[in-house]
Amino acid sequence: MTERTFSIIKPDATRRNLTGKVNAVIEDAGLRIVAQKRIRMSRAQAEKFYEVHKERPFFGELVDFMTSAPVVVQVLEGDNAVARYREVMGATNPAQAAEGTIRKLYAESVGENSVHGSDSLENAKIEIAQFFTDDEIVG
Ligand code: GDP
């Protein structure tokens, strides 16, 4: 089934000029980038986006990191896009990520792990709506 998922190229990756290299892995995996913009995330946006993690010990560090440099927010479209992108990203901890995944190739640590991808179709819809209007997505 054709789906849309939400992606973020995180500050560790934009800082190292890896946007194009990450996008190449995404496109080579058969996912289409149907919306994309580079933004500076505000603290309020980052806190809302990662609300589910607010009780976790790393929450403050995560918000600091996500607001430390520009990010690239994206909508990806393709067959089974949610699960497909999770495969392409690799495990949260790059030390455990499979060969060829974005996190294995580029991530620096469990916190600074280069990309975000929605974990369910329901969350994908919520996350896309946080950063994009319908007319910004051109499928
Ligand atoms: P994901 O779905 O693979 O991104 O992983 P999670 O939903 O478990 O965590 C969300 C994000 O929180 C991760 O991608 C990391 O950026 C960050 N994070 C997770 N665990 C840790 C940790 O132990 N330390 C820090 N600093 N950040 C973490």
Short mmCIF file of N, CA, C and O in Angstrom, two decimals, residues 22-120:
data_model
loop_
_atom_site.label_atom_id
_atom_site.label_comp_id
_atom_site.label_asym_id
_atom_site.label_seq_id
_atom_site.Cartn_x
_atom_site.Cartn_y
_atom_site.Cartn_z
N VAL A 22 22.28 11.44 2.65
CA VAL A 22 21.12 10.79 3.28
C VAL A 22 20.00 10.65 2.26
O VAL A 22 19.38 9.59 2.12
N ASN A 23 19.75 11.72 1.49
CA ASN A 23 18.69 11.66 0.48
C ASN A 23 18.98 10.60 -0.58
O ASN A 23 18.05 9.95 -1.08
N ALA A 24 20.23 10.39 -0.90
CA ALA A 24 20.57 9.35 -1.88
C ALA A 24 20.18 7.97 -1.36
O ALA A 24 19.64 7.14 -2.11
N VAL A 25 20.42 7.72 -0.07
CA VAL A 25 20.04 6.41 0.51
C VAL A 25 18.51 6.26 0.48
O VAL A 25 17.99 5.19 0.12
N ILE A 26 17.80 7.35 0.82
CA ILE A 26 16.33 7.33 0.81
C ILE A 26 15.82 7.01 -0.59
O ILE A 26 14.98 6.11 -0.79
N GLU A 27 16.34 7.71 -1.58
CA GLU A 27 15.85 7.53 -2.96
C GLU A 27 16.25 6.17 -3.52
O GLU A 27 15.46 5.52 -4.22
N ASP A 28 17.45 5.71 -3.20
CA ASP A 28 17.89 4.39 -3.67
C ASP A 28 17.02 3.28 -3.08
O ASP A 28 16.94 2.19 -3.64
N ALA A 29 16.39 3.55 -1.93
CA ALA A 29 15.51 2.56 -1.30
C ALA A 29 14.10 2.58 -1.91
O ALA A 29 13.22 1.83 -1.48
N GLY A 30 13.89 3.44 -2.89
CA GLY A 30 12.59 3.47 -3.57
C GLY A 30 11.59 4.41 -2.94
O GLY A 30 10.41 4.40 -3.31
N LEU A 31 12.04 5.22 -1.99
CA LEU A 31 11.14 6.20 -1.38
C LEU A 31 11.29 7.53 -2.12
O LEU A 31 12.40 7.92 -2.52
N ARG A 32 10.14 8.21 -2.31
CA ARG A 32 10.12 9.47 -3.05
C ARG A 32 9.99 10.63 -2.05
O ARG A 32 9.14 10.57 -1.16
N ILE A 33 10.84 11.64 -2.19
CA ILE A 33 10.77 12.82 -1.30
C ILE A 33 9.73 13.76 -1.90
O ILE A 33 10.01 14.45 -2.89
N VAL A 34 8.52 13.79 -1.32
CA VAL A 34 7.42 14.57 -1.91
C VAL A 34 7.24 15.94 -1.24
O VAL A 34 6.43 16.74 -1.70
N ALA A 35 7.99 16.18 -0.18
CA ALA A 35 8.05 17.51 0.44
C ALA A 35 9.34 17.57 1.24
O ALA A 35 9.78 16.56 1.81
N GLN A 36 9.93 18.75 1.28
CA GLN A 36 11.20 18.89 2.00
C GLN A 36 11.46 20.36 2.29
O GLN A 36 11.31 21.20 1.42
N LYS A 37 11.86 20.68 3.53
CA LYS A 37 12.32 22.05 3.81
C LYS A 37 13.33 22.03 4.95
O LYS A 37 13.26 21.18 5.85
N ARG A 38 14.24 23.00 4.88
CA ARG A 38 15.26 23.15 5.92
C ARG A 38 14.74 24.21 6.88
O ARG A 38 14.38 25.31 6.47
N ILE A 39 14.68 23.86 8.16
CA ILE A 39 14.16 24.78 9.17
C ILE A 39 15.06 24.76 10.40
O ILE A 39 15.83 23.82 10.61
N ARG A 40 14.91 25.79 11.20
CA ARG A 40 15.52 25.78 12.52
C ARG A 40 14.38 25.44 13.48
O ARG A 40 13.43 26.21 13.58
N MET A 41 14.44 24.32 14.16
CA MET A 41 13.34 23.92 15.05
C MET A 41 13.38 24.79 16.31
O MET A 41 14.45 24.98 16.90
N SER A 42 12.23 25.31 16.72
CA SER A 42 12.17 26.06 17.99
C SER A 42 12.13 25.06 19.15
O SER A 42 11.80 23.88 18.96
N ARG A 43 12.42 25.55 20.35
CA ARG A 43 12.33 24.67 21.54
C ARG A 43 10.90 24.14 21.68
O ARG A 43 10.70 22.97 21.97
N ALA A 44 9.91 25.02 21.47
CA ALA A 44 8.51 24.61 21.62
C ALA A 44 8.16 23.50 20.62
O ALA A 44 7.49 22.53 20.97
N GLN A 45 8.63 23.65 19.39
CA GLN A 45 8.37 22.61 18.37
C GLN A 45 9.03 21.28 18.76
O GLN A 45 8.42 20.22 18.63
N ALA A 46 10.28 21.34 19.22
CA ALA A 46 11.01 20.12 19.58
C ALA A 46 10.37 19.45 20.79
O ALA A 46 10.21 18.22 20.83
N GLU A 47 9.97 20.25 21.77
CA GLU A 47 9.33 19.69 22.98
C GLU A 47 8.01 19.02 22.63
O GLU A 47 7.69 17.95 23.15
N LYS A 48 7.25 19.64 21.73
CA LYS A 48 5.97 19.05 21.32
C LYS A 48 6.22 17.77 20.51
O LYS A 48 5.57 16.74 20.73
N PHE A 49 7.18 17.85 19.60
CA PHE A 49 7.45 16.70 18.74
C PHE A 49 7.85 15.47 19.55
O PHE A 49 7.44 14.35 19.26
N TYR A 50 8.68 15.67 20.58
CA TYR A 50 9.19 14.54 21.38
C TYR A 50 8.46 14.40 22.73
O TYR A 50 9.01 13.81 23.66
N GLU A 51 7.24 14.93 22.78
CA GLU A 51 6.43 14.89 24.02
C GLU A 51 6.38 13.50 24.67
O GLU A 51 6.44 13.39 25.89
N VAL A 52 6.29 12.45 23.86
CA VAL A 52 6.19 11.08 24.43
C VAL A 52 7.43 10.72 25.25
O VAL A 52 7.37 9.80 26.08
N HIS A 53 8.53 11.42 25.02
CA HIS A 53 9.77 11.11 25.74
C HIS A 53 10.02 12.06 26.91
O HIS A 53 11.11 12.08 27.48
N LYS A 54 9.01 12.87 27.28
CA LYS A 54 9.32 13.96 28.24
C LYS A 54 9.74 13.49 29.62
O LYS A 54 10.43 14.21 30.33
N GLU A 55 9.37 12.27 30.00
CA GLU A 55 9.81 11.75 31.31
C GLU A 55 11.16 11.03 31.24
O GLU A 55 11.70 10.60 32.26
N ARG A 56 11.69 10.86 30.04
CA ARG A 56 12.95 10.12 29.89
C ARG A 56 14.13 11.01 30.32
O ARG A 56 14.09 12.23 30.15
N PRO A 57 15.18 10.39 30.86
CA PRO A 57 16.32 11.19 31.35
C PRO A 57 17.02 11.99 30.26
O PRO A 57 17.65 13.01 30.56
N PHE A 58 16.90 11.56 29.01
CA PHE A 58 17.61 12.25 27.94
C PHE A 58 16.78 13.33 27.25
O PHE A 58 17.23 13.94 26.27
N PHE A 59 15.57 13.61 27.77
CA PHE A 59 14.67 14.55 27.09
C PHE A 59 15.30 15.93 26.87
O PHE A 59 15.26 16.49 25.77
N GLY A 60 15.91 16.49 27.92
CA GLY A 60 16.51 17.83 27.82
C GLY A 60 17.62 17.85 26.79
O GLY A 60 17.72 18.77 25.96
N GLU A 61 18.45 16.80 26.83
CA GLU A 61 19.56 16.68 25.89
C GLU A 61 19.04 16.57 24.45
O GLU A 61 19.59 17.16 23.51
N LEU A 62 17.95 15.83 24.29
CA LEU A 62 17.35 15.62 22.96
C LEU A 62 16.82 16.95 22.40
O LEU A 62 17.06 17.27 21.23
N VAL A 63 16.14 17.72 23.24
CA VAL A 63 15.60 19.02 22.79
C VAL A 63 16.76 19.98 22.47
O VAL A 63 16.74 20.67 21.45
N ASP A 64 17.78 19.99 23.33
CA ASP A 64 18.97 20.83 23.05
C ASP A 64 19.58 20.47 21.70
O ASP A 64 19.91 21.33 20.89
N PHE A 65 19.72 19.17 21.48
CA PHE A 65 20.33 18.69 20.23
C PHE A 65 19.49 19.08 19.01
O PHE A 65 20.01 19.64 18.03
N MET A 66 18.19 18.84 19.07
CA MET A 66 17.32 19.09 17.90
C MET A 66 17.21 20.57 17.54
O MET A 66 16.81 20.90 16.43
N THR A 67 17.54 21.44 18.52
CA THR A 67 17.46 22.88 18.26
C THR A 67 18.86 23.49 18.06
O THR A 67 19.00 24.71 17.98
N SER A 68 19.89 22.65 17.99
CA SER A 68 21.27 23.14 17.98
C SER A 68 21.75 23.58 16.60
O SER A 68 22.78 24.26 16.49
N ALA A 69 21.05 23.19 15.56
CA ALA A 69 21.43 23.52 14.18
C ALA A 69 20.21 23.23 13.30
O ALA A 69 19.25 22.60 13.76
N PRO A 70 20.23 23.67 12.04
CA PRO A 70 19.06 23.40 11.18
C PRO A 70 18.81 21.90 11.00
O PRO A 70 19.73 21.08 11.12
N VAL A 71 17.56 21.60 10.74
CA VAL A 71 17.17 20.23 10.36
C VAL A 71 16.46 20.31 9.01
O VAL A 71 16.04 21.39 8.59
N VAL A 72 16.36 19.16 8.34
CA VAL A 72 15.57 19.09 7.11
C VAL A 72 14.39 18.17 7.39
O VAL A 72 14.58 16.99 7.73
N VAL A 73 13.18 18.75 7.32
CA VAL A 73 11.97 17.93 7.53
C VAL A 73 11.46 17.50 6.16
O VAL A 73 11.54 18.27 5.19
N GLN A 74 10.95 16.28 6.10
CA GLN A 74 10.58 15.69 4.81
C GLN A 74 9.31 14.86 4.93
O GLN A 74 9.03 14.29 5.98
N VAL A 75 8.62 14.72 3.82
CA VAL A 75 7.58 13.71 3.68
C VAL A 75 8.06 12.73 2.61
O VAL A 75 8.44 13.14 1.51
N LEU A 76 8.06 11.46 2.96
CA LEU A 76 8.50 10.40 2.04
C LEU A 76 7.29 9.56 1.65
O LEU A 76 6.46 9.23 2.51
N GLU A 77 7.23 9.20 0.38
CA GLU A 77 6.09 8.43 -0.11
C GLU A 77 6.59 7.16 -0.79
O GLU A 77 7.60 7.19 -1.49
N GLY A 78 5.85 6.08 -0.60
CA GLY A 78 6.20 4.83 -1.28
C GLY A 78 5.43 3.67 -0.72
O GLY A 78 4.64 3.82 0.22
N ASP A 79 5.69 2.49 -1.31
CA ASP A 79 5.04 1.28 -0.85
C ASP A 79 5.50 1.00 0.58
O ASP A 79 6.71 0.97 0.83
N ASN A 80 4.57 0.83 1.50
CA ASN A 80 4.92 0.56 2.90
C ASN A 80 5.94 1.55 3.46
O ASN A 80 6.88 1.14 4.16
N ALA A 81 5.75 2.81 3.16
CA ALA A 81 6.80 3.82 3.46
C ALA A 81 7.19 3.86 4.94
O ALA A 81 8.37 4.06 5.25
N VAL A 82 6.25 3.68 5.85
CA VAL A 82 6.57 3.78 7.28
C VAL A 82 7.59 2.70 7.67
O VAL A 82 8.68 3.02 8.19
N ALA A 83 7.27 1.45 7.39
CA ALA A 83 8.17 0.35 7.75
C ALA A 83 9.43 0.36 6.90
O ALA A 83 10.54 0.10 7.40
N ARG A 84 9.28 0.70 5.63
CA ARG A 84 10.43 0.72 4.72
C ARG A 84 11.48 1.74 5.21
O ARG A 84 12.68 1.45 5.24
N TYR A 85 11.00 2.93 5.62
CA TYR A 85 11.96 3.95 6.07
C TYR A 85 12.62 3.53 7.39
O TYR A 85 13.80 3.77 7.59
N ARG A 86 11.86 2.89 8.29
CA ARG A 86 12.47 2.41 9.54
C ARG A 86 13.61 1.43 9.22
O ARG A 86 14.66 1.46 9.87
N GLU A 87 13.40 0.56 8.20
CA GLU A 87 14.47 -0.37 7.79
C GLU A 87 15.69 0.39 7.26
O GLU A 87 16.83 0.05 7.59
N VAL A 88 15.42 1.38 6.42
CA VAL A 88 16.50 2.15 5.78
C VAL A 88 17.28 2.96 6.81
O VAL A 88 18.50 3.13 6.70
N MET A 89 16.60 3.45 7.87
CA MET A 89 17.25 4.22 8.93
C MET A 89 18.20 3.36 9.75
O MET A 89 19.28 3.81 10.13
N GLY A 90 17.79 2.15 10.07
CA GLY A 90 18.57 1.28 10.96
C GLY A 90 18.22 1.53 12.42
O GLY A 90 17.47 2.44 12.76
N ALA A 91 18.80 0.71 13.30
CA ALA A 91 18.50 0.75 14.73
C ALA A 91 18.85 2.12 15.32
O ALA A 91 19.77 2.79 14.84
N THR A 92 18.12 2.49 16.39
CA THR A 92 18.33 3.78 17.07
C THR A 92 19.80 3.99 17.43
O THR A 92 20.35 5.08 17.23
N ASN A 93 20.42 2.93 17.98
CA ASN A 93 21.85 2.98 18.33
C ASN A 93 22.67 2.54 17.11
O ASN A 93 22.57 1.39 16.69
N PRO A 94 23.48 3.44 16.55
CA PRO A 94 24.21 3.08 15.32
C PRO A 94 25.10 1.85 15.49
O PRO A 94 25.37 1.14 14.52
N ALA A 95 25.54 1.59 16.73
CA ALA A 95 26.37 0.40 16.97
C ALA A 95 25.59 -0.89 16.67
O ALA A 95 26.19 -1.93 16.39
N GLN A 96 24.26 -0.79 16.72
CA GLN A 96 23.43 -1.97 16.45
C GLN A 96 22.77 -1.92 15.07
O GLN A 96 22.01 -2.81 14.71
N ALA A 97 23.06 -0.90 14.30
CA ALA A 97 22.39 -0.73 13.00
C ALA A 97 23.00 -1.65 11.94
O ALA A 97 24.21 -1.91 11.93
N ALA A 98 22.14 -2.15 11.05
CA ALA A 98 22.59 -3.06 9.99
C ALA A 98 23.40 -2.32 8.93
O ALA A 98 23.24 -1.11 8.73
N GLU A 99 24.25 -3.06 8.25
CA GLU A 99 25.06 -2.53 7.15
C GLU A 99 24.19 -1.84 6.12
O GLU A 99 23.11 -2.34 5.78
N GLY A 100 24.65 -0.73 5.61
CA GLY A 100 23.95 -0.05 4.53
C GLY A 100 22.86 0.89 4.99
O GLY A 100 22.32 1.65 4.20
N THR A 101 22.51 0.84 6.28
CA THR A 101 21.47 1.74 6.79
C THR A 101 22.07 3.14 7.02
O THR A 101 23.28 3.29 7.17
N ILE A 102 21.18 4.14 7.05
CA ILE A 102 21.65 5.53 7.22
C ILE A 102 22.40 5.67 8.54
O ILE A 102 23.47 6.29 8.61
N ARG A 103 21.86 5.06 9.60
CA ARG A 103 22.52 5.23 10.91
C ARG A 103 23.86 4.49 10.97
O ARG A 103 24.81 4.98 11.59
N LYS A 104 23.95 3.32 10.32
CA LYS A 104 25.24 2.63 10.27
C LYS A 104 26.26 3.46 9.49
O LYS A 104 27.42 3.59 9.89
N LEU A 105 25.80 4.05 8.38
CA LEU A 105 26.71 4.81 7.53
C LEU A 105 27.15 6.12 8.19
O LEU A 105 28.31 6.51 8.08
N TYR A 106 26.19 6.82 8.84
CA TYR A 106 26.46 8.22 9.19
C TYR A 106 26.27 8.61 10.65
O TYR A 106 26.79 9.65 11.06
N ALA A 107 25.51 7.85 11.46
CA ALA A 107 25.18 8.33 12.80
C ALA A 107 26.40 8.32 13.71
O ALA A 107 27.30 7.49 13.55
N GLU A 108 26.38 9.24 14.70
CA GLU A 108 27.53 9.39 15.59
C GLU A 108 27.33 8.71 16.93
O GLU A 108 28.28 8.28 17.56
N SER A 109 26.07 8.64 17.39
CA SER A 109 25.78 8.05 18.70
C SER A 109 24.28 7.77 18.79
O SER A 109 23.53 8.16 17.89
N VAL A 110 23.85 7.16 19.91
CA VAL A 110 22.42 6.86 20.09
C VAL A 110 21.58 8.13 20.11
O VAL A 110 20.43 8.13 19.67
N GLY A 111 22.13 9.22 20.57
CA GLY A 111 21.40 10.49 20.61
C GLY A 111 21.51 11.22 19.28
O GLY A 111 20.51 11.66 18.71
N GLU A 112 22.73 11.33 18.78
CA GLU A 112 22.98 12.08 17.54
C GLU A 112 23.02 11.09 16.39
O GLU A 112 24.08 10.71 15.88
N ASN A 113 21.81 10.65 16.02
CA ASN A 113 21.71 9.51 15.11
C ASN A 113 21.14 9.84 13.73
O ASN A 113 20.53 8.99 13.08
N SER A 114 21.37 11.06 13.31
CA SER A 114 21.22 11.50 11.90
C SER A 114 19.81 11.62 11.34
O SER A 114 19.57 12.47 10.50
N VAL A 115 18.90 10.70 11.72
CA VAL A 115 17.56 10.75 11.13
C VAL A 115 16.47 10.36 12.13
O VAL A 115 16.72 9.60 13.07
N HIS A 116 15.29 10.88 11.85
CA HIS A 116 14.06 10.45 12.52
C HIS A 116 13.13 9.88 11.46
O HIS A 116 13.07 10.41 10.35
N GLY A 117 12.35 8.86 11.81
CA GLY A 117 11.28 8.39 10.94
C GLY A 117 10.11 7.95 11.79
O GLY A 117 10.29 7.36 12.86
N SER A 118 8.89 8.24 11.33
CA SER A 118 7.69 7.89 12.10
C SER A 118 7.66 6.38 12.39
O SER A 118 8.07 5.57 11.56
N ASP A 119 7.10 6.03 13.57
CA ASP A 119 7.05 4.61 13.94
C ASP A 119 5.70 3.95 13.63
O ASP A 119 5.54 2.75 13.87
N SER A 120 4.73 4.71 13.16
CA SER A 120 3.43 4.13 12.76
C SER A 120 2.77 5.08 11.77
O SER A 120 3.13 6.26 11.70
#
